[in-house]
Amino acid sequence: MDLKFSPTSNVLALSQVTGAVRIYSYNDQETKEQMVFNYHTDSVRAVEFSNDGNVIYTGSKDQSLAVITDGQMAGRIMDAHDAPISTVHHMDSGNVIASGDDDGMIRIWDLRQAQKSKKHAIVMEFKEHEGTVNQLVFNKEANQIVSVSNDGHLGVFDLRKKELYAMSDNFEEDLPTVTLMKEGRKVLAASADGVINIFSWDFFGDCNDRITGHPGCIDTMIQYDEDIVITGCEDGLLRAVSVLPNKIVAILGDPLDTDDEVFHI
């Protein structure tokens, strides 16, 4: 269902439709499973590392959020949402995360308050989307969180004022994934028709540029640097895409391949 790499070490976390969360270590020679957690009772749709790599957050179709640290499940919020959880994002602060669900609800959590009650742990919530919230990203400088949804909208929420800041026009396509580029000045939202829509920060009504060339739905994107984003498309291929200038640089392949089109990272 989801896979994330630790930002600080050769560790990855994999979540599965069975409800399992698997932790692996890896190097150039092998990938080795280190531990398995089975506390969720339904598919685990979201897994996320903290910035220091010491904590893993998980969100499940069983509507619960959980925290893994020091090799064990350290805490769990049952019924964290009223609908299946679709995405989890670790914020800049060590104990604050954001989560979204299938009904369009976004919640911001302070996990330090979770021992008191779920009510105490919810810092704020937003119900502006009418479809599944597919991904959330945080702009630290603006203190705003960006969302994309199956309702075809990109949303921006102001965490200082605790309110909706902006909502894009409807793209009439699912928006599966979003990322920030150019030091937060550009927002990339990919759509189910294979287009990457580029917004300039603070101009969210409609995109001001587009990158075409993917043959189908772009399921995921990850920033490689400020100029290159790596995409995962439904055709099973990874692509390196340049942003400004906008073009697909290469299809990623086997590093042992001698084809000139291979983009080595």
Tab-separated table of C-alpha atoms in Angstrom:
chain	number	residue	atom	x	y	z
A	1	MET	CA	0.000	0.000	0.000
A	2	ASP	CA	2.809	2.422	0.897
A	3	LEU	CA	6.590	2.491	1.146
A	4	LYS	CA	8.878	5.110	2.660
A	5	PHE	CA	12.640	5.368	3.095
A	6	SER	CA	14.200	6.652	6.295
A	7	PRO	CA	15.710	10.121	5.733
A	8	THR	CA	18.754	9.277	7.859
A	9	SER	CA	19.671	5.600	7.424
A	10	ASN	CA	19.382	2.590	5.105
A	11	VAL	CA	15.989	1.576	6.447
A	12	LEU	CA	12.610	1.427	4.747
A	13	ALA	CA	9.091	0.808	5.982
A	14	LEU	CA	6.525	-1.067	3.922
A	15	SER	CA	2.804	-1.224	4.696
A	16	GLN	CA	0.517	-3.897	3.293
A	17	VAL	CA	-3.114	-4.550	2.497
A	18	THR	CA	-3.036	-7.346	5.099
A	19	GLY	CA	-2.492	-4.804	7.900
A	20	ALA	CA	1.187	-5.635	8.353
A	21	VAL	CA	3.968	-3.052	8.626
A	22	ARG	CA	7.392	-4.408	7.691
A	23	ILE	CA	10.738	-2.767	8.439
A	24	TYR	CA	13.762	-3.554	6.259
A	25	SER	CA	17.424	-2.641	6.258
A	26	TYR	CA	19.245	-2.523	2.940
A	27	ASN	CA	22.626	-2.021	1.312
A	28	ASP	CA	24.144	-2.567	-2.116
A	29	GLN	CA	24.136	-6.347	-1.647
A	30	GLU	CA	20.891	-7.222	0.096
A	31	THR	CA	17.613	-6.156	1.641
A	32	LYS	CA	16.821	-7.799	4.981
A	33	GLU	CA	13.583	-7.797	6.936
A	34	GLN	CA	14.202	-6.644	10.508
A	35	MET	CA	10.744	-6.669	12.098
A	36	VAL	CA	7.041	-7.015	11.393
A	37	PHE	CA	4.108	-5.334	13.162
A	38	ASN	CA	0.544	-6.628	12.953
A	39	TYR	CA	-1.389	-4.268	15.222
A	40	HIS	CA	-3.637	-2.871	12.463
A	41	THR	CA	-6.741	-4.906	11.658
A	42	ASP	CA	-7.120	-3.713	8.060
A	43	SER	CA	-4.952	-2.441	5.211
A	44	VAL	CA	-2.285	0.093	6.167
A	45	ARG	CA	-2.563	2.832	3.565
A	46	ALA	CA	0.030	5.268	4.898
A	47	VAL	CA	3.461	4.995	6.498
A	48	GLU	CA	5.709	7.957	7.300
A	49	PHE	CA	9.093	8.552	8.965
A	50	SER	CA	9.855	11.451	11.265
A	51	ASN	CA	12.530	13.851	10.023
A	52	ASP	CA	15.174	12.249	12.242
A	53	GLY	CA	14.178	8.725	11.166
A	54	ASN	CA	13.546	7.585	14.750
A	55	VAL	CA	9.753	7.361	14.564
A	56	ILE	CA	7.365	5.735	12.083
A	57	TYR	CA	3.729	6.800	11.834
A	58	THR	CA	1.064	4.589	10.275
A	59	GLY	CA	-2.530	5.154	9.207
A	60	SER	CA	-4.986	2.413	8.334
A	61	LYS	CA	-8.315	1.587	6.781
A	62	ASP	CA	-9.253	0.493	10.324
A	63	GLN	CA	-9.370	4.269	11.075
A	64	SER	CA	-6.524	4.193	13.591
A	65	LEU	CA	-3.174	6.012	13.755
A	66	ALA	CA	-0.122	4.421	15.364
A	67	VAL	CA	3.460	5.259	16.291
A	68	ILE	CA	6.471	2.921	16.107
A	69	THR	CA	9.688	3.839	17.930
A	70	ASP	CA	12.565	1.905	19.502
A	71	GLY	CA	11.424	-1.239	17.725
A	72	GLN	CA	7.942	-1.326	19.205
A	73	MET	CA	4.487	0.097	18.778
A	74	ALA	CA	4.605	3.010	21.230
A	75	GLY	CA	1.048	4.275	20.900
A	76	ARG	CA	-2.152	4.057	18.930
A	77	ILE	CA	-5.219	6.278	18.514
A	78	MET	CA	-8.236	4.134	17.831
A	79	ASP	CA	-10.984	5.710	15.700
A	80	ALA	CA	-8.697	8.619	14.862
A	81	HIS	CA	-10.994	9.306	11.906
A	82	ASP	CA	-14.597	8.436	11.137
A	83	ALA	CA	-13.535	7.050	7.755
A	84	PRO	CA	-10.549	5.012	6.533
A	85	ILE	CA	-7.281	6.945	6.804
A	86	SER	CA	-5.707	7.563	3.418
A	87	THR	CA	-2.555	9.586	4.161
A	88	VAL	CA	-0.254	10.641	7.004
A	89	HIS	CA	2.326	13.427	6.959
A	90	HIS	CA	4.907	14.259	9.617
A	91	MET	CA	5.129	17.999	10.217
A	92	ASP	CA	8.300	19.867	11.071
A	93	SER	CA	7.689	19.709	14.811
A	94	GLY	CA	8.639	16.402	16.381
A	95	ASN	CA	5.211	15.514	17.781
A	96	VAL	CA	2.855	17.000	15.208
A	97	ILE	CA	1.422	15.025	12.292
A	98	ALA	CA	-1.367	15.542	9.776
A	99	SER	CA	-3.740	12.878	8.495
A	100	GLY	CA	-6.444	12.695	5.846
A	101	ASP	CA	-9.263	10.262	5.195
A	102	ASP	CA	-11.657	8.960	2.547
A	103	ASP	CA	-14.365	11.489	3.473
A	104	GLY	CA	-12.103	14.501	2.870
A	105	MET	CA	-11.336	15.236	6.530
A	106	ILE	CA	-7.871	16.564	7.425
A	107	ARG	CA	-6.761	16.512	11.046
A	108	ILE	CA	-3.664	17.999	12.675
A	109	TRP	CA	-2.481	16.105	15.748
A	110	ASP	CA	-0.252	16.907	18.706
A	111	LEU	CA	0.680	13.403	19.801
A	112	ARG	CA	1.938	14.643	23.177
A	113	GLN	CA	-1.721	15.106	24.103
A	114	ALA	CA	-2.859	11.705	22.878
A	115	GLN	CA	-2.563	10.109	26.331
A	116	LYS	CA	-5.264	12.463	27.610
A	117	SER	CA	-7.789	11.755	24.851
A	118	LYS	CA	-8.312	11.893	21.114
A	119	LYS	CA	-10.126	15.207	21.572
A	120	HIS	CA	-7.107	16.760	23.282
A	121	ALA	CA	-4.742	15.472	20.577
A	122	ILE	CA	-6.659	17.052	17.668
A	123	VAL	CA	-5.151	20.518	17.251
A	124	MET	CA	-7.370	21.455	14.303
A	125	GLU	CA	-9.395	19.885	11.536
A	126	PHE	CA	-10.534	20.872	8.063
A	127	LYS	CA	-13.466	19.469	6.079
A	128	GLU	CA	-13.227	21.220	2.715
A	129	HIS	CA	-12.607	18.275	0.379
A	130	GLU	CA	-15.442	16.083	-0.854
A	131	GLY	CA	-13.299	13.079	-1.775
A	132	THR	CA	-10.371	11.046	-0.495
A	133	VAL	CA	-7.407	13.123	0.655
A	134	ASN	CA	-4.559	11.480	-1.252
A	135	GLN	CA	-1.510	13.356	0.040
A	136	LEU	CA	-0.455	16.199	2.318
A	137	VAL	CA	2.731	18.300	2.256
A	138	PHE	CA	3.835	21.028	4.657
A	139	ASN	CA	5.310	24.397	3.713
A	140	LYS	CA	7.233	25.357	6.844
A	141	GLU	CA	7.983	28.933	5.825
A	142	ALA	CA	4.330	29.728	5.128
A	143	ASN	CA	3.093	27.475	7.965
A	144	GLN	CA	0.540	26.052	5.577
A	145	ILE	CA	-0.365	22.537	4.560
A	146	VAL	CA	-1.190	21.556	0.976
A	147	SER	CA	-3.587	18.746	0.092
A	148	VAL	CA	-4.731	16.963	-3.056
A	149	SER	CA	-7.896	14.941	-3.343
A	150	ASN	CA	-9.994	12.704	-5.555
A	151	ASP	CA	-12.487	15.574	-5.737
A	152	GLY	CA	-10.141	17.217	-8.253
A	153	HIS	CA	-9.066	20.082	-5.997
A	154	LEU	CA	-5.784	21.195	-4.489
A	155	GLY	CA	-6.291	22.803	-1.081
A	156	VAL	CA	-4.081	25.052	1.037
A	157	PHE	CA	-4.748	25.454	4.760
A	158	ASP	CA	-3.374	28.157	7.059
A	159	LEU	CA	-2.250	26.623	10.344
A	160	ARG	CA	-1.913	30.002	12.073
A	161	LYS	CA	-5.474	31.074	11.341
A	162	LYS	CA	-6.811	27.504	11.363
A	163	GLU	CA	-8.749	28.030	8.152
A	164	LEU	CA	-8.823	27.328	4.440
A	165	TYR	CA	-6.347	29.609	2.661
A	166	ALA	CA	-7.021	28.676	-0.965
A	167	MET	CA	-8.729	26.044	-3.104
A	168	SER	CA	-7.863	25.423	-6.743
A	169	ASP	CA	-10.289	25.178	-9.595
A	170	ASN	CA	-11.630	21.684	-10.174
A	171	PHE	CA	-9.385	19.710	-12.530
A	172	GLU	CA	-12.154	17.136	-13.084
A	173	GLU	CA	-9.549	14.428	-12.517
A	174	ASP	CA	-8.304	12.710	-9.375
A	175	LEU	CA	-5.161	14.370	-7.993
A	176	PRO	CA	-3.180	11.465	-6.508
A	177	THR	CA	0.049	13.184	-5.429
A	178	VAL	CA	1.651	16.554	-4.667
A	179	THR	CA	5.124	17.882	-3.887
A	180	LEU	CA	6.889	21.214	-3.350
A	181	MET	CA	9.744	22.360	-5.596
A	182	LYS	CA	11.999	25.377	-6.079
A	183	GLU	CA	12.345	25.927	-2.309
A	184	GLY	CA	8.584	25.994	-1.874
A	185	ARG	CA	7.898	28.517	-4.630
A	186	LYS	CA	6.310	25.882	-6.879
A	187	VAL	CA	3.665	23.281	-6.098
A	188	LEU	CA	3.362	20.238	-8.366
A	189	ALA	CA	0.066	18.351	-8.370
A	190	ALA	CA	-0.160	15.294	-10.606
A	191	SER	CA	-3.436	14.133	-12.081
A	192	ALA	CA	-4.946	10.839	-13.123
A	193	ASP	CA	-4.642	11.807	-16.805
A	194	GLY	CA	-0.831	11.846	-16.586
A	195	VAL	CA	-0.319	15.618	-16.352
A	196	ILE	CA	1.807	17.412	-13.745
A	197	ASN	CA	0.115	20.725	-12.955
A	198	ILE	CA	2.473	23.446	-11.715
A	199	PHE	CA	1.268	26.206	-9.379
A	200	SER	CA	3.228	29.228	-8.229
A	201	TRP	CA	2.932	29.734	-4.479
A	202	ASP	CA	0.067	32.089	-3.601
A	203	PHE	CA	-1.537	31.610	-7.036
A	204	PHE	CA	-3.695	28.552	-6.497
A	205	GLY	CA	-6.804	29.208	-8.562
A	206	ASP	CA	-5.437	27.511	-11.659
A	207	CYS	CA	-2.059	26.088	-12.583
A	208	ASN	CA	0.259	28.328	-14.594
A	209	ASP	CA	2.189	25.537	-16.304
A	210	ARG	CA	1.875	21.834	-17.124
A	211	ILE	CA	4.188	18.923	-17.847
A	212	THR	CA	2.807	16.297	-20.193
A	213	GLY	CA	4.196	13.023	-21.500
A	214	HIS	CA	3.145	10.385	-18.971
A	215	PRO	CA	0.940	7.750	-20.619
A	216	GLY	CA	-1.363	7.293	-17.622
A	217	CYS	CA	-2.089	8.171	-14.009
A	218	ILE	CA	0.862	9.500	-11.996
A	219	ASP	CA	0.492	7.626	-8.722
A	220	THR	CA	3.384	9.163	-6.818
A	221	MET	CA	6.055	11.864	-6.988
A	222	ILE	CA	9.119	12.555	-4.886
A	223	GLN	CA	11.479	15.496	-5.040
A	224	TYR	CA	15.000	14.474	-6.063
A	225	ASP	CA	16.392	18.020	-5.864
A	226	GLU	CA	15.029	21.508	-6.551
A	227	ASP	CA	15.023	20.869	-10.314
A	228	ILE	CA	14.141	17.164	-10.700
A	229	VAL	CA	11.131	15.195	-9.505
A	230	ILE	CA	10.878	11.392	-9.724
A	231	THR	CA	7.458	10.092	-10.764
A	232	GLY	CA	5.819	6.703	-10.560
A	233	CYS	CA	3.267	6.067	-13.301
A	234	GLU	CA	0.609	3.386	-13.662
A	235	ASP	CA	2.613	1.901	-16.553
A	236	GLY	CA	5.084	0.672	-13.895
A	237	LEU	CA	7.932	2.977	-14.904
A	238	LEU	CA	9.818	5.609	-12.934
A	239	ARG	CA	10.684	8.834	-14.704
A	240	ALA	CA	13.022	11.721	-13.938
A	241	VAL	CA	11.223	14.960	-14.775
A	242	SER	CA	12.834	18.377	-15.035
A	243	VAL	CA	10.888	21.344	-13.674
A	244	LEU	CA	11.561	24.663	-15.427
A	245	PRO	CA	12.572	23.741	-18.044
A	246	ASN	CA	9.686	21.277	-18.141
A	247	LYS	CA	10.501	17.943	-19.724
A	248	ILE	CA	10.855	14.249	-18.997
A	249	VAL	CA	14.602	13.766	-18.704
A	250	ALA	CA	14.697	9.971	-18.743
A	251	ILE	CA	13.007	6.741	-17.826
A	252	LEU	CA	14.861	5.244	-14.892
A	253	GLY	CA	16.233	1.753	-15.463
A	254	ASP	CA	18.661	-0.890	-14.356
A	255	PRO	CA	21.923	0.877	-13.337
A	256	LEU	CA	23.816	-1.883	-15.148
A	257	ASP	CA	22.029	-1.044	-18.380
A	258	THR	CA	24.295	0.692	-20.877
A	259	ASP	CA	21.404	2.404	-22.660
A	260	ASP	CA	22.002	6.141	-22.907
A	261	GLU	CA	18.484	6.845	-21.619
A	262	VAL	CA	19.286	5.524	-18.142
A	263	PHE	CA	19.336	8.334	-15.580
A	264	HIS	CA	21.753	7.433	-12.784
A	265	ILE	CA	20.903	8.745	-9.340
